[in-house]
XYZ file of C-alpha atoms in Angstrom:
787
model
C -37.416 6.489 -9.329
C -37.531 8.163 -5.927
C -36.348 11.027 -5.811
C -32.659 12.419 -4.382
C -31.622 15.046 -2.651
C -28.591 17.390 -3.215
C -27.331 18.930 -0.769
C -28.464 22.639 -0.851
C -24.968 24.723 -1.013
C -24.893 28.011 -3.385
C -21.327 26.753 -3.502
C -21.484 23.462 -5.086
C -25.120 23.475 -6.792
C -24.665 25.069 -10.296
C -27.050 25.403 -13.007
C -26.340 26.185 -16.485
C -28.524 29.123 -16.640
C -26.559 30.588 -14.094
C -23.349 30.602 -15.362
C -22.644 34.028 -17.398
C -21.684 33.151 -20.847
C -20.331 36.343 -22.865
C -19.773 34.395 -26.212
C -21.508 34.809 -29.154
C -22.064 31.153 -30.828
C -23.318 28.166 -29.953
C -21.446 24.863 -30.250
C -23.904 21.865 -31.849
C -23.498 19.724 -28.924
C -21.110 19.198 -25.806
C -20.036 15.572 -25.084
C -19.379 14.797 -21.485
C -16.868 12.353 -20.790
C -15.511 11.138 -17.700
C -11.497 10.557 -18.393
C -9.984 13.551 -19.943
C -7.460 10.359 -22.728
C -11.047 9.863 -23.604
C -12.020 13.223 -24.608
C -9.203 13.921 -25.990
C -10.344 11.153 -28.334
C -12.646 12.072 -29.190
C -12.236 15.757 -30.011
C -10.552 14.444 -33.092
C -13.564 12.462 -33.848
C -16.278 14.922 -33.692
C -15.007 18.192 -34.986
C -15.827 21.730 -34.401
C -19.042 21.253 -33.803
C -18.852 19.569 -30.891
C -17.164 20.498 -27.424
C -15.965 17.463 -25.234
C -15.132 18.089 -21.572
C -14.140 14.925 -18.614
C -16.387 15.315 -15.252
C -13.080 13.839 -14.258
C -15.036 10.768 -12.737
C -17.978 11.036 -10.390
C -18.939 14.758 -8.921
C -21.415 13.989 -6.492
C -21.423 11.507 -4.022
C -22.284 10.663 -0.586
C -20.799 12.679 1.993
C -17.792 11.322 4.188
C -18.535 13.117 7.065
C -21.935 11.343 7.633
C -24.025 8.813 7.072
C -25.364 10.420 4.065
C -28.803 8.431 3.278
C -32.056 8.687 5.702
C -33.688 5.082 6.030
C -36.782 6.265 7.376
C -37.622 7.807 4.023
C -37.030 5.113 1.768
C -33.122 5.598 2.061
C -33.128 9.062 0.685
C -29.580 9.830 -0.338
C -28.798 13.043 0.155
C -25.748 13.886 -2.281
C -23.442 16.121 -2.751
C -20.398 18.124 -4.902
C -17.408 16.589 -4.210
C -14.396 17.725 -3.365
C -12.001 19.740 -5.703
C -14.757 18.839 -8.443
C -16.234 23.090 -8.163
C -14.006 23.776 -10.880
C -15.283 20.596 -13.510
C -18.870 21.548 -12.999
C -18.864 25.303 -13.478
C -16.717 24.312 -17.015
C -19.051 21.969 -17.858
C -21.962 24.708 -17.151
C -20.489 26.674 -19.297
C -20.186 24.591 -22.502
C -23.544 23.172 -21.309
C -24.867 27.112 -21.640
C -23.169 27.789 -25.137
C -24.965 23.764 -26.484
C -27.993 23.386 -28.177
C -27.473 19.483 -26.791
C -25.921 17.734 -24.276
C -24.310 13.721 -25.155
C -23.801 12.283 -21.223
C -21.147 9.814 -22.723
C -20.075 8.130 -19.223
C -18.970 4.823 -19.165
C -21.640 1.790 -20.440
C -22.184 0.364 -17.012
C -23.581 1.282 -13.703
C -21.507 3.893 -12.378
C -21.264 5.053 -15.921
C -24.946 5.735 -15.728
C -24.535 7.169 -11.858
C -22.190 9.988 -13.602
C -24.342 10.856 -16.350
C -27.265 11.091 -14.089
C -25.157 13.438 -11.793
C -23.895 15.253 -14.186
C -27.418 16.132 -15.498
C -28.741 16.941 -11.868
C -26.163 19.181 -11.570
C -25.628 21.420 -14.480
C -30.062 21.246 -13.918
C -29.922 20.565 -17.518
C -33.566 20.321 -18.805
C -35.127 17.019 -19.824
C -35.094 18.243 -23.679
C -31.950 18.789 -23.427
C -29.816 15.866 -22.546
C -28.903 12.896 -24.383
C -27.566 9.410 -23.340
C -25.095 8.049 -25.457
C -23.044 4.762 -24.846
C -19.628 3.934 -26.250
C -18.963 0.038 -26.048
C -15.609 1.258 -28.318
C -14.287 4.036 -28.724
C -13.800 4.357 -33.093
C -15.008 6.813 -35.293
C -17.720 5.120 -37.158
C -18.677 3.101 -33.119
C -18.461 7.332 -31.621
C -20.563 8.725 -34.610
C -22.862 6.247 -34.441
C -24.149 6.460 -31.057
C -24.167 10.549 -30.888
C -26.599 9.771 -34.183
C -28.617 7.110 -32.008
C -28.838 8.058 -27.993
C -30.894 6.922 -25.419
C -32.685 8.556 -23.043
C -30.965 7.998 -19.033
C -31.849 4.863 -17.814
C -33.435 4.682 -14.678
C -33.033 0.896 -13.455
C -29.460 0.959 -14.504
C -29.045 4.517 -12.315
C -31.212 2.906 -9.009
C -28.996 -0.065 -9.128
C -25.896 1.663 -8.815
C -27.690 3.799 -6.303
C -28.860 0.591 -4.089
C -25.411 -0.723 -4.356
C -23.770 2.665 -3.311
C -26.347 3.082 -0.463
C -25.779 -1.008 0.964
C -21.943 -0.166 1.114
C -22.328 3.189 2.735
C -24.798 1.149 5.128
C -22.670 -1.962 5.849
C -19.524 0.472 6.430
C -20.823 3.695 8.122
C -22.888 0.919 10.615
C -20.302 -1.790 11.470
C -16.781 0.516 11.346
C -17.654 2.511 14.335
C -18.430 -0.982 16.207
C -14.930 -1.976 14.930
C -13.381 1.735 16.390
C -14.721 1.462 19.805
C -13.753 -2.968 20.632
C -10.412 -3.018 18.722
C -9.209 0.375 17.417
C -10.350 3.868 15.667
C -9.318 3.612 11.655
C -10.704 -0.006 10.417
C -13.115 -0.465 8.533
C -15.855 -3.662 7.197
C -17.022 -2.965 3.367
C -19.688 -5.528 2.245
C -18.044 -7.284 -0.344
C -14.606 -6.860 0.543
C -15.058 -8.700 3.994
C -16.104 -11.463 2.151
C -12.925 -11.677 0.047
C -11.154 -11.031 3.656
C -12.879 -14.583 4.922
C -12.453 -16.818 2.039
C -9.050 -16.061 2.038
C -8.841 -16.450 6.100
C -10.919 -19.614 6.121
C -8.452 -20.613 3.186
C -5.523 -19.646 5.171
C -7.050 -21.851 8.544
C -7.772 -24.790 6.239
C -3.720 -24.828 5.382
C -2.878 -24.642 9.669
C -5.170 -27.105 9.726
C -3.711 -29.784 7.567
C -2.451 -32.684 8.289
C 0.163 -34.106 5.381
C -0.428 -38.396 5.328
C 1.445 -40.807 2.926
C 0.621 -42.287 0.005
C 2.511 -44.322 -2.431
C 2.287 -44.407 -6.384
C 3.493 -47.344 -8.788
C 4.932 -47.230 -11.732
C 6.563 -49.835 -14.405
C 9.184 -49.528 -16.927
C 7.903 -51.339 -20.515
C 9.134 -52.393 -23.594
C 7.743 -53.446 -26.838
C 8.450 -52.810 -30.353
C 11.624 -52.078 -29.403
C 10.407 -48.754 -27.467
C 10.471 -47.903 -23.820
C 7.631 -46.173 -22.120
C 5.929 -45.924 -18.699
C 2.929 -47.738 -17.327
C 0.742 -46.590 -13.544
C -0.641 -48.977 -11.750
C -4.530 -48.814 -11.571
C -5.928 -51.769 -10.456
C -4.512 -54.413 -8.020
C -6.874 -57.567 -7.881
C -10.710 -56.388 -8.114
C -9.367 -53.220 -6.378
C -9.000 -49.599 -8.335
C -6.534 -48.002 -7.596
C -6.473 -43.929 -7.426
C -4.125 -41.345 -6.405
C -4.276 -42.233 -2.819
C -5.167 -45.872 -2.427
C -1.628 -47.321 -1.217
C -1.357 -45.639 1.958
C 1.530 -47.319 3.706
C 5.173 -48.600 1.666
C 4.432 -52.280 2.541
C 1.987 -52.541 0.176
C 3.701 -50.587 -2.063
C 6.824 -52.917 -1.908
C 4.383 -56.028 -1.741
C 3.026 -54.313 -5.203
C 6.673 -53.860 -6.641
C 8.281 -57.168 -5.825
C 5.193 -58.743 -6.992
C 5.160 -57.151 -10.124
C 8.986 -57.244 -11.019
C 8.595 -61.178 -11.448
C 5.035 -61.732 -13.191
C 3.456 -62.219 -16.375
C 2.962 -58.793 -18.755
C 0.612 -58.806 -21.350
C -1.572 -56.732 -23.475
C -4.971 -56.851 -22.524
C -6.530 -53.886 -24.945
C -5.119 -50.850 -27.044
C -7.745 -48.308 -28.001
C -7.120 -45.255 -30.501
C -9.143 -42.539 -30.741
C -9.369 -39.093 -31.530
C -10.056 -36.449 -29.465
C -11.073 -32.731 -29.641
C -9.974 -29.401 -28.014
C -11.639 -26.633 -27.905
C -11.251 -23.042 -27.987
C -11.934 -20.661 -24.892
C -14.578 -17.905 -25.039
C -12.988 -14.204 -26.045
C -11.669 -11.981 -22.288
C -14.313 -11.332 -19.606
C -13.228 -9.072 -17.544
C -12.906 -11.766 -15.102
C -10.765 -14.231 -17.155
C -8.347 -10.892 -18.618
C -7.426 -10.381 -15.268
C -6.916 -14.049 -14.506
C -4.366 -14.739 -17.832
C -3.294 -11.311 -17.289
C -1.682 -12.356 -13.515
C -0.289 -15.916 -14.615
C 1.158 -15.307 -18.010
C 1.999 -11.070 -17.347
C 2.476 -11.207 -13.766
C 0.129 -8.148 -13.610
C -1.881 -7.557 -10.836
C -6.164 -6.594 -11.402
C -5.847 -3.149 -10.865
C -3.050 -2.632 -13.320
C -4.031 -4.473 -15.765
C -7.342 -2.612 -15.777
C -5.563 0.529 -15.611
C -3.632 -0.414 -18.923
C -6.829 -2.429 -20.271
C -8.945 1.253 -19.552
C -5.861 3.107 -21.872
C -6.387 0.443 -24.794
C -10.133 1.007 -24.680
C -10.338 5.473 -23.984
C -7.699 5.341 -27.344
C -3.884 5.679 -28.171
C -2.250 7.834 -31.212
C -1.227 5.433 -33.379
C 0.425 8.319 -35.398
C -0.769 8.506 -39.255
C -4.147 6.555 -37.803
C -4.392 9.352 -34.996
C -5.831 8.636 -31.591
C -7.941 5.321 -31.837
C -9.200 2.975 -29.011
C -7.961 -0.577 -29.599
C -10.314 -2.380 -27.819
C -13.918 -2.671 -26.659
C -15.240 -2.087 -23.032
C -13.465 -3.674 -20.835
C -15.556 -4.098 -18.069
C -18.348 -6.673 -19.808
C -19.202 -10.592 -18.141
C -20.507 -11.431 -21.627
C -18.460 -14.065 -23.750
C -20.648 -12.584 -27.433
C -19.050 -10.948 -30.360
C -20.932 -9.004 -32.908
C -21.501 -10.307 -36.483
C -19.281 -8.114 -37.817
C -16.404 -8.681 -35.123
C -16.586 -12.884 -35.840
C -16.882 -11.899 -39.313
C -13.736 -9.999 -39.386
C -12.308 -12.492 -37.153
C -12.767 -15.512 -39.831
C -11.588 -13.386 -42.695
C -8.107 -13.419 -40.984
C -7.715 -16.428 -39.724
C -8.688 -17.345 -42.918
C -6.313 -15.394 -45.074
C -2.718 -15.438 -42.266
C -3.517 -19.730 -41.634
C -5.661 -20.742 -44.108
C -9.187 -22.108 -44.330
C -8.794 -25.604 -42.800
C -7.899 -23.817 -38.988
C -11.478 -21.688 -39.989
C -14.629 -24.123 -38.624
C -17.520 -23.937 -41.336
C -19.486 -22.340 -38.129
C -18.592 -19.696 -36.570
C -17.754 -20.665 -32.613
C -20.471 -19.193 -30.305
C -19.961 -19.384 -26.181
C -22.246 -19.433 -23.726
C -22.486 -17.160 -21.164
C -22.703 -17.620 -17.087
C -25.387 -17.770 -15.250
C -26.367 -14.231 -14.421
C -24.394 -12.571 -17.492
C -25.261 -8.879 -18.483
C -24.878 -9.428 -22.028
C -25.077 -5.640 -22.881
C -21.726 -5.446 -23.859
C -19.275 -7.557 -26.083
C -16.304 -9.739 -24.784
C -13.544 -8.059 -24.815
C -11.869 -7.629 -28.353
C -9.918 -5.700 -30.711
C -12.196 -2.713 -32.118
C -10.334 -3.487 -35.494
C -8.304 -6.488 -37.493
C -6.294 -4.013 -39.005
C -4.504 -3.168 -35.762
C -2.014 -6.233 -35.704
C -0.113 -6.024 -32.719
C 3.015 -5.901 -34.459
C 1.877 -3.122 -36.864
C 1.163 -0.982 -33.549
C 3.921 -2.239 -31.476
C 5.923 0.978 -31.208
C 2.465 3.311 -30.350
C 2.503 1.444 -26.767
C 4.706 1.340 -24.089
C 5.474 -2.145 -23.403
C 2.615 -3.828 -20.976
C 0.345 -1.786 -23.152
C 1.356 -4.404 -26.102
C 2.225 -7.040 -23.943
C -1.481 -6.848 -22.409
C -2.991 -6.223 -26.296
C -1.340 -9.205 -27.554
C -3.162 -10.857 -25.314
C -6.569 -9.757 -26.056
C -5.434 -10.007 -29.995
C -4.605 -13.054 -28.735
C -7.513 -14.696 -27.775
C -10.106 -13.080 -29.657
C -8.691 -14.994 -32.825
C -8.298 -18.281 -31.667
C -12.091 -17.905 -30.073
C -13.025 -18.071 -33.627
C -10.445 -21.189 -34.607
C -10.897 -25.075 -35.302
C -9.987 -26.899 -32.672
C -7.032 -28.867 -31.794
C -6.846 -32.408 -32.390
C -5.266 -35.277 -30.760
C -4.783 -39.004 -31.932
C -5.051 -40.932 -28.406
C -4.316 -44.229 -27.507
C -5.026 -45.975 -24.593
C -2.496 -49.394 -23.571
C -3.821 -51.933 -20.492
C -1.593 -54.506 -19.736
C -1.789 -56.951 -17.043
C 0.631 -58.297 -14.914
C 0.114 -61.883 -13.175
C 2.156 -62.133 -10.367
C 3.185 -66.138 -9.066
C 0.523 -65.485 -6.213
C -1.835 -65.455 -8.744
C -2.377 -61.738 -8.123
C -3.466 -59.902 -10.951
C -1.826 -55.886 -11.650
C -3.688 -53.735 -13.997
C -1.321 -51.389 -15.433
C -2.427 -48.228 -18.286
C -0.171 -46.304 -20.698
C -1.550 -43.169 -21.972
C -0.208 -41.923 -25.329
C -1.089 -39.055 -27.062
C 0.027 -36.917 -30.698
C -0.979 -34.001 -32.072
C -2.743 -34.189 -35.744
C -4.082 -30.335 -36.026
C -2.548 -27.159 -34.308
C -5.822 -25.596 -34.546
C -6.661 -23.075 -32.339
C -2.995 -23.652 -30.777
C -1.053 -22.247 -33.607
C -2.137 -18.992 -30.884
C -3.247 -19.859 -27.764
C -1.670 -22.269 -25.124
C -2.380 -22.695 -22.016
C -1.165 -24.130 -18.822
C -3.842 -26.913 -18.946
C -2.744 -27.945 -22.628
C -0.227 -30.955 -21.325
C -1.014 -34.311 -20.282
C 1.181 -35.250 -17.652
C 0.790 -39.059 -18.884
C 1.274 -38.169 -22.335
C 4.081 -39.958 -24.253
C 5.128 -40.909 -27.516
C 3.926 -44.861 -28.044
C 5.256 -46.991 -30.570
C 2.535 -48.885 -32.731
C 1.216 -51.745 -29.945
C -1.605 -54.423 -30.866
C -2.977 -57.121 -28.124
C -0.446 -59.645 -29.691
C 2.606 -57.226 -29.319
C 4.952 -59.253 -26.685
C 5.714 -57.016 -23.620
C 8.971 -56.819 -21.254
C 8.949 -55.530 -17.722
C 12.181 -53.453 -17.582
C 11.682 -52.087 -14.185
C 8.700 -51.408 -11.272
C 9.271 -48.773 -8.514
C 7.529 -47.295 -6.501
C 7.803 -43.366 -4.949
C 6.789 -41.600 -1.758
C 4.283 -38.550 -2.116
C 2.409 -36.237 1.250
C -0.465 -35.516 0.466
C -0.901 -31.283 0.349
C -2.665 -28.589 1.501
C -5.146 -26.349 -0.729
C -2.612 -23.372 -1.971
C -3.539 -20.064 -0.917
C -5.123 -17.452 -3.292
C -3.025 -15.979 -5.925
C -5.376 -12.775 -7.725
C -5.868 -14.963 -10.944
C -7.589 -17.776 -8.613
C -9.162 -15.245 -6.243
C -10.921 -13.528 -8.861
C -12.105 -16.916 -10.236
C -13.342 -18.303 -7.068
C -15.840 -14.950 -6.808
C -16.613 -14.529 -10.074
C -17.804 -18.436 -9.112
C -19.240 -18.034 -6.187
C -21.018 -15.047 -7.615
C -19.770 -12.045 -5.444
C -19.085 -8.913 -6.443
C -18.871 -8.303 -10.634
C -16.407 -7.594 -13.252
C -16.479 -3.555 -12.805
C -14.934 -4.467 -8.193
C -12.536 -7.272 -8.911
C -10.281 -4.862 -8.922
C -10.960 -2.976 -6.757
C -11.709 -5.699 -3.773
C -8.528 -6.835 -4.351
C -7.040 -3.459 -3.878
C -8.922 -2.810 -0.701
C -8.630 -5.702 1.730
C -5.050 -5.441 0.990
C -4.635 -1.272 1.497
C -6.385 -1.803 4.470
C -3.749 -4.749 5.764
C -6.535 -7.021 6.205
C -4.300 -8.959 3.405
C -1.111 -9.617 1.849
C 0.913 -10.600 -0.555
C 4.219 -13.052 -0.602
C 5.060 -14.099 -3.726
C 2.000 -13.851 -5.159
C 0.043 -15.617 -2.674
C -2.466 -13.847 -0.211
C -1.998 -13.972 3.600
C -4.418 -12.529 6.033
C -2.920 -10.575 8.090
C -3.126 -10.657 12.184
C -5.325 -7.949 11.816
C -7.580 -9.384 9.191
C -7.801 -12.323 10.911
C -9.232 -10.581 14.415
C -11.180 -8.819 12.188
C -12.908 -11.617 9.958
C -13.348 -13.798 13.305
C -15.484 -10.603 14.708
C -17.678 -10.051 11.547
C -18.258 -14.177 11.445
C -19.538 -13.985 15.293
C -21.543 -10.863 14.946
C -22.939 -10.480 11.930
C -22.407 -13.841 9.699
C -24.646 -12.778 7.477
C -22.572 -9.913 5.886
C -20.159 -11.910 5.308
C -21.753 -15.033 4.116
C -20.671 -16.020 0.605
C -24.037 -16.871 -0.345
C -26.280 -13.804 1.246
C -23.736 -11.536 -0.558
C -24.319 -13.623 -3.909
C -27.922 -13.487 -2.973
C -27.476 -9.091 -2.975
C -25.618 -8.968 -5.991
C -28.242 -10.747 -8.141
C -31.344 -8.658 -6.921
C -29.352 -5.524 -7.909
C -28.927 -7.321 -11.040
C -32.694 -7.722 -11.589
C -33.267 -4.008 -9.967
C -30.929 -3.031 -13.302
C -33.076 -5.172 -14.832
C -36.077 -3.850 -13.814
C -37.585 -6.654 -11.575
C -37.324 -5.540 -8.501
C -37.949 -2.301 -6.389
C -34.564 -0.695 -5.344
C -36.792 0.399 -1.816
C -38.079 -2.784 -0.857
C -34.308 -4.232 -1.696
C -33.179 -1.918 0.736
C -36.044 -2.147 3.329
C -35.984 -6.707 3.238
C -31.448 -5.696 4.305
C -31.556 -3.044 6.412
C -34.453 -4.187 8.738
C -32.745 -7.655 10.228
C -29.469 -5.492 9.589
C -30.471 -3.338 12.581
C -30.766 -5.998 14.634
C -27.127 -7.488 14.512
C -25.686 -4.058 14.438
C -27.902 -3.742 18.293
C -26.725 -7.113 19.417
C -22.992 -6.344 18.291
C -22.961 -3.250 20.177
C -23.629 -5.262 23.016
C -21.984 -8.843 22.370
C -18.933 -7.520 20.203
C -15.754 -8.635 22.447
C -13.900 -5.549 23.601
C -10.453 -6.767 22.523
C -8.968 -3.067 23.208
C -9.774 -4.217 27.004
C -8.112 -7.949 26.151
C -4.590 -8.420 28.498
C -2.577 -11.231 27.328
C -0.232 -12.122 30.580
C 2.663 -13.037 30.152
C 5.876 -14.099 32.708
C 8.301 -12.039 30.758
C 9.223 -9.364 33.464
C 9.102 -5.736 32.738
C 12.635 -3.971 32.158
C 11.590 -0.891 34.075
C 9.528 -1.964 37.200
C 9.662 -5.829 37.072
C 5.568 -6.351 36.685
C 4.972 -8.854 34.325
C 4.374 -7.669 30.641
C 0.629 -8.075 29.438
C -0.027 -8.490 25.097
C -2.382 -6.152 24.472
C -3.905 -4.576 20.692
C -3.001 -0.900 19.877
C -3.123 1.205 16.261
C -0.076 -0.523 15.089
C -1.244 -4.009 16.381
C -0.428 -6.293 18.759
C 2.221 -4.874 21.380
C 3.741 -5.843 24.635
C 3.068 -3.122 27.801
C 3.244 -3.255 31.350
C 0.951 -4.544 33.854
C 1.375 -1.562 36.080
C 0.180 1.143 33.281
C -0.279 3.522 34.453
C 2.188 4.037 36.945
C 4.628 2.176 34.503
C 4.295 2.715 30.854
C 6.679 0.631 28.889
C 6.081 -0.610 25.875
C 7.823 -2.597 22.923
C 7.242 -4.620 19.761
C 7.841 -8.326 19.894
C 8.191 -11.545 17.420
C 6.517 -14.622 18.961
C 7.733 -18.385 17.424
C 6.524 -21.532 18.684
C 4.559 -19.422 21.612
C 8.251 -17.995 22.930
C 7.931 -14.009 23.336
C 10.738 -12.450 22.406
C 10.974 -8.095 22.534
C 12.320 -6.159 19.758
C 14.996 -3.980 21.184
C 14.144 -0.297 19.484
C 16.424 0.918 17.544
C 18.984 3.555 19.776
C 20.905 6.230 17.481
C 24.207 8.822 18.165
C 21.431 11.166 18.551
C 20.680 12.676 21.869
C 17.618 14.018 23.322
C 17.399 18.356 22.817
C 14.830 17.956 26.059
C 16.829 15.976 28.273
C 19.612 14.612 26.629
C 18.814 11.029 26.590
C 19.346 9.219 23.864
C 17.076 8.197 20.686
C 15.205 6.467 19.779
C 14.219 5.165 16.834
C 9.666 4.196 16.472
C 7.610 2.984 13.929
C 4.569 4.971 14.246
C 1.370 5.336 11.651
C 2.867 7.206 9.307
C 6.203 6.266 9.260
C 9.626 5.950 10.996
C 10.453 9.292 13.639
C 12.559 9.871 16.510
C 11.622 9.949 19.963
C 12.966 9.846 23.343
C 14.320 7.009 25.238
C 13.138 8.150 28.661
C 9.376 8.081 27.346
C 7.484 8.606 28.992
C 9.016 11.329 31.396
C 10.260 12.831 28.016
C 8.037 13.004 25.051
C 9.802 15.121 22.978
C 9.528 13.636 19.222
C 11.527 14.133 16.130
C 11.243 13.249 12.750
C 13.832 11.288 10.866
C 14.996 13.723 8.133
C 17.244 12.965 5.080
C 19.869 15.515 5.827
C 18.530 17.425 2.469
C 17.734 21.535 3.233
C 13.943 21.735 1.768
C 14.264 24.055 -1.351
C 11.275 25.511 -0.991
C 11.581 27.429 3.238
C 14.869 26.626 3.075
C 14.445 25.863 6.946
C 13.697 22.940 7.378
C 14.984 19.543 6.319
C 13.255 16.499 3.529
C 12.143 13.662 6.140
C 10.863 10.437 4.708
C 7.219 9.718 5.820
C 4.727 7.814 4.761
C 0.601 7.905 3.355
C -1.873 5.599 5.192
C -1.681 3.560 2.379
C 1.885 2.363 3.056
C 2.963 4.728 0.203
C 6.217 6.461 0.616
C 6.878 10.254 -0.117
C 8.937 12.827 1.398
C 7.989 15.866 2.890
C 9.351 19.111 4.834
C 9.798 18.856 8.802
C 7.568 22.210 9.241
C 4.924 20.815 7.749
C 1.998 22.124 7.903
C 4.010 25.898 7.844
C 5.705 24.495 4.904
C 4.021 22.591 2.481
C 6.251 21.043 0.132
C 6.542 17.198 -0.629
C 7.651 15.322 -3.303
C 7.269 11.573 -4.445
C 10.419 10.180 -5.531
C 13.473 10.440 -2.935
C 15.963 12.673 -2.632
C 20.167 12.787 -3.603
C 22.262 13.955 -1.307
C 25.160 15.591 -3.145
C 25.470 17.352 -6.102
C 22.977 19.847 -7.907
C 21.128 19.693 -11.274
C 23.367 19.979 -14.133
C 21.403 21.224 -15.936
C 19.553 24.053 -14.153
C 21.304 23.489 -10.717
C 18.373 22.593 -8.589
C 19.909 21.713 -5.343
C 19.050 18.103 -5.680
C 18.628 14.840 -7.739
C 16.004 12.280 -7.002
C 15.576 8.281 -7.705
C 12.910 7.700 -9.927
C 12.040 4.311 -10.395
C 8.839 3.001 -12.971
C 8.529 -1.311 -13.909
C 8.817 0.233 -17.565
C 12.432 2.121 -17.211
C 13.453 0.894 -13.575
C 15.638 3.585 -11.373
C 16.526 7.210 -13.601
C 17.791 9.945 -11.842
C 16.004 13.322 -12.260
C 15.754 16.528 -11.309
C 12.807 17.279 -9.375
C 11.848 20.803 -10.825
C 9.272 20.046 -13.541
C 10.320 22.920 -16.033
C 13.792 21.435 -16.020
C 13.529 17.802 -17.106
C 16.675 16.923 -16.972
C 17.149 12.482 -16.777
C 20.086 10.226 -16.461
C 20.607 6.345 -16.420
C 21.417 5.562 -12.428
C 25.047 4.132 -12.217
C 25.873 0.076 -11.775
C 27.329 -0.434 -9.135
C 30.131 -2.951 -7.736
C 26.966 -5.228 -7.213
C 25.502 -4.978 -9.932
C 22.683 -2.626 -8.559
C 21.893 0.120 -10.226
C 23.573 3.440 -7.570
C 22.210 6.569 -6.983
C 26.148 8.349 -8.047
C 25.195 11.589 -5.926
C 23.504 9.790 -2.743
């Protein structure tokens, strides 16, 4: 491995041997994991001879303020300790001095491998003391087995993660400054996220360009053996009729008219048994897709819940227990023990007829990493019903989903008896029309007992009478129905993850973060669970497609993912991979700096007159998107938000208030800024006075300022003191003006919301703990009584 560089700083680089240790005796081993939750579970398994500490994620990373990579020195990275991790590292160093062995037990993937390497590096642990352990499930037998069989740090896996991190850094830190110059400051580009934005933007272009066309279908109501059933038109003469064949109403009406007076007879009856096979157990992508479709969970929420189930849940008498195997995997493989346990349980609770003679095996997709099993319960004894009371509502829903999919994957196929009846209608004109009806009867449920899916129903399946070729039939009615072709649907979280996976873009550990980042950056937004590109997202995508075509090319991005996999497998050199990427990338950067359109300088003229100076307004791009501005700038500084519909631009009047400007006594107006709404003088730019919009509630800390609503750069609302930065008091919950806390007399209560419990009233004093249900108003909505 190419030697990496750690930023030299006596405050940041902590060596275990430099930490003074006064206590006597040594522990058998120190186990280092990423999360405190996992550490808590492991402590109960390992006993007093082991100390378990959490690194709380990564301890080192590339610096935020600079590139941190030297392309001229084989892409040598310069790592530094992450801000705020000094205390964590010092605690790890103290514990490492007391331990005979240090077990680096970060997650069993690339990111976990990088954490393990960096912990070893920042603590300057001798090689003889380092032991890497992989927990694929957090159960006592699995943990003890891993501790007893440690391995060495995986150089190839670490170099694969390092190559990915450097690739992402090069793309982000090289392209983003160009966007700052050409569009506005604060924008960013991502190697994988930009491809996801392009997919959403391209789909939107397809939808907008789509021209809907009419088509007709023809169906007949037929009776035979005293029972009615439906038949659809499949042939007209020698012409096969598919969904879009009949493209005009006249033809449809002609078919209906001729069919109604035709002679009808059955030409064939085909009966066959059809199997529907169970689905494989979950991998990361399919878990996210199904949780989105069935439970309406975001990918981020699904992974957060899965992480909790993996790291361990307190089951009361059973103690802390990891309930599922590692949740970042693209392998459908199950261990022999897991297959045996599933089969035994299926036979026990459902019967031997639901058990296939040979265990079901599933083929992995191309390039799947087989280091981990599929996502499954760690033990069949923890049935959903048994542990329901130990989980919150959402944890239970996800666990039950994983449980059912795991068991169903080892069950028998469902069996249907399918009957297809072909019918001939001979018109008086001698034209022959072919109709077909299909009936399906479930003979054996198989895995459907546990797992129903959206595609389990045949829309044309129906109950049919016992029909033969000689059965006389009668046409009761024939009708046509007009339809309109539909554009491709916008992506949901489920369908976007599926598309990313199918095209080889990203990996199991990245899907959730991709979807989160593109929304946080305001490049896409979600409406009714569908993704829409924002105006900003379309602009940035167009600029990247024009100037960095390979960066947003799906095949190129998938190829890079394949090369990262090959680095992990020891088949490629990470430095060579980066060199092959960076050489042409440099040339592309140079061209973009010169040729990318400068959106900042672009002005779209309008025929709208400026209300201040009567010159025409122009549309420009600013830090908060498009806005209307006076063409006479800088002599006239009038600006306004606007709306546009069917090409017509309408200025949005700034909402005025009764408050007067403390400087010039002009009315104050409400404006939207980067960090939320604020009051500004209407006489701007002559008067530039601004004020925060407050809640009218005094700050409980400084007693001077008032609490004001603000928002983070990701759009999340919070409330902070107007005396910031002198006073740094801030809370997430909405403060309620009125009565103090009845328990501790804190000057106000807050409105707290969670998906699990809804709205409740709470005291912001953490030592108090007062909580009450929110009252119900006349409209049936929860209201804060003290607001």
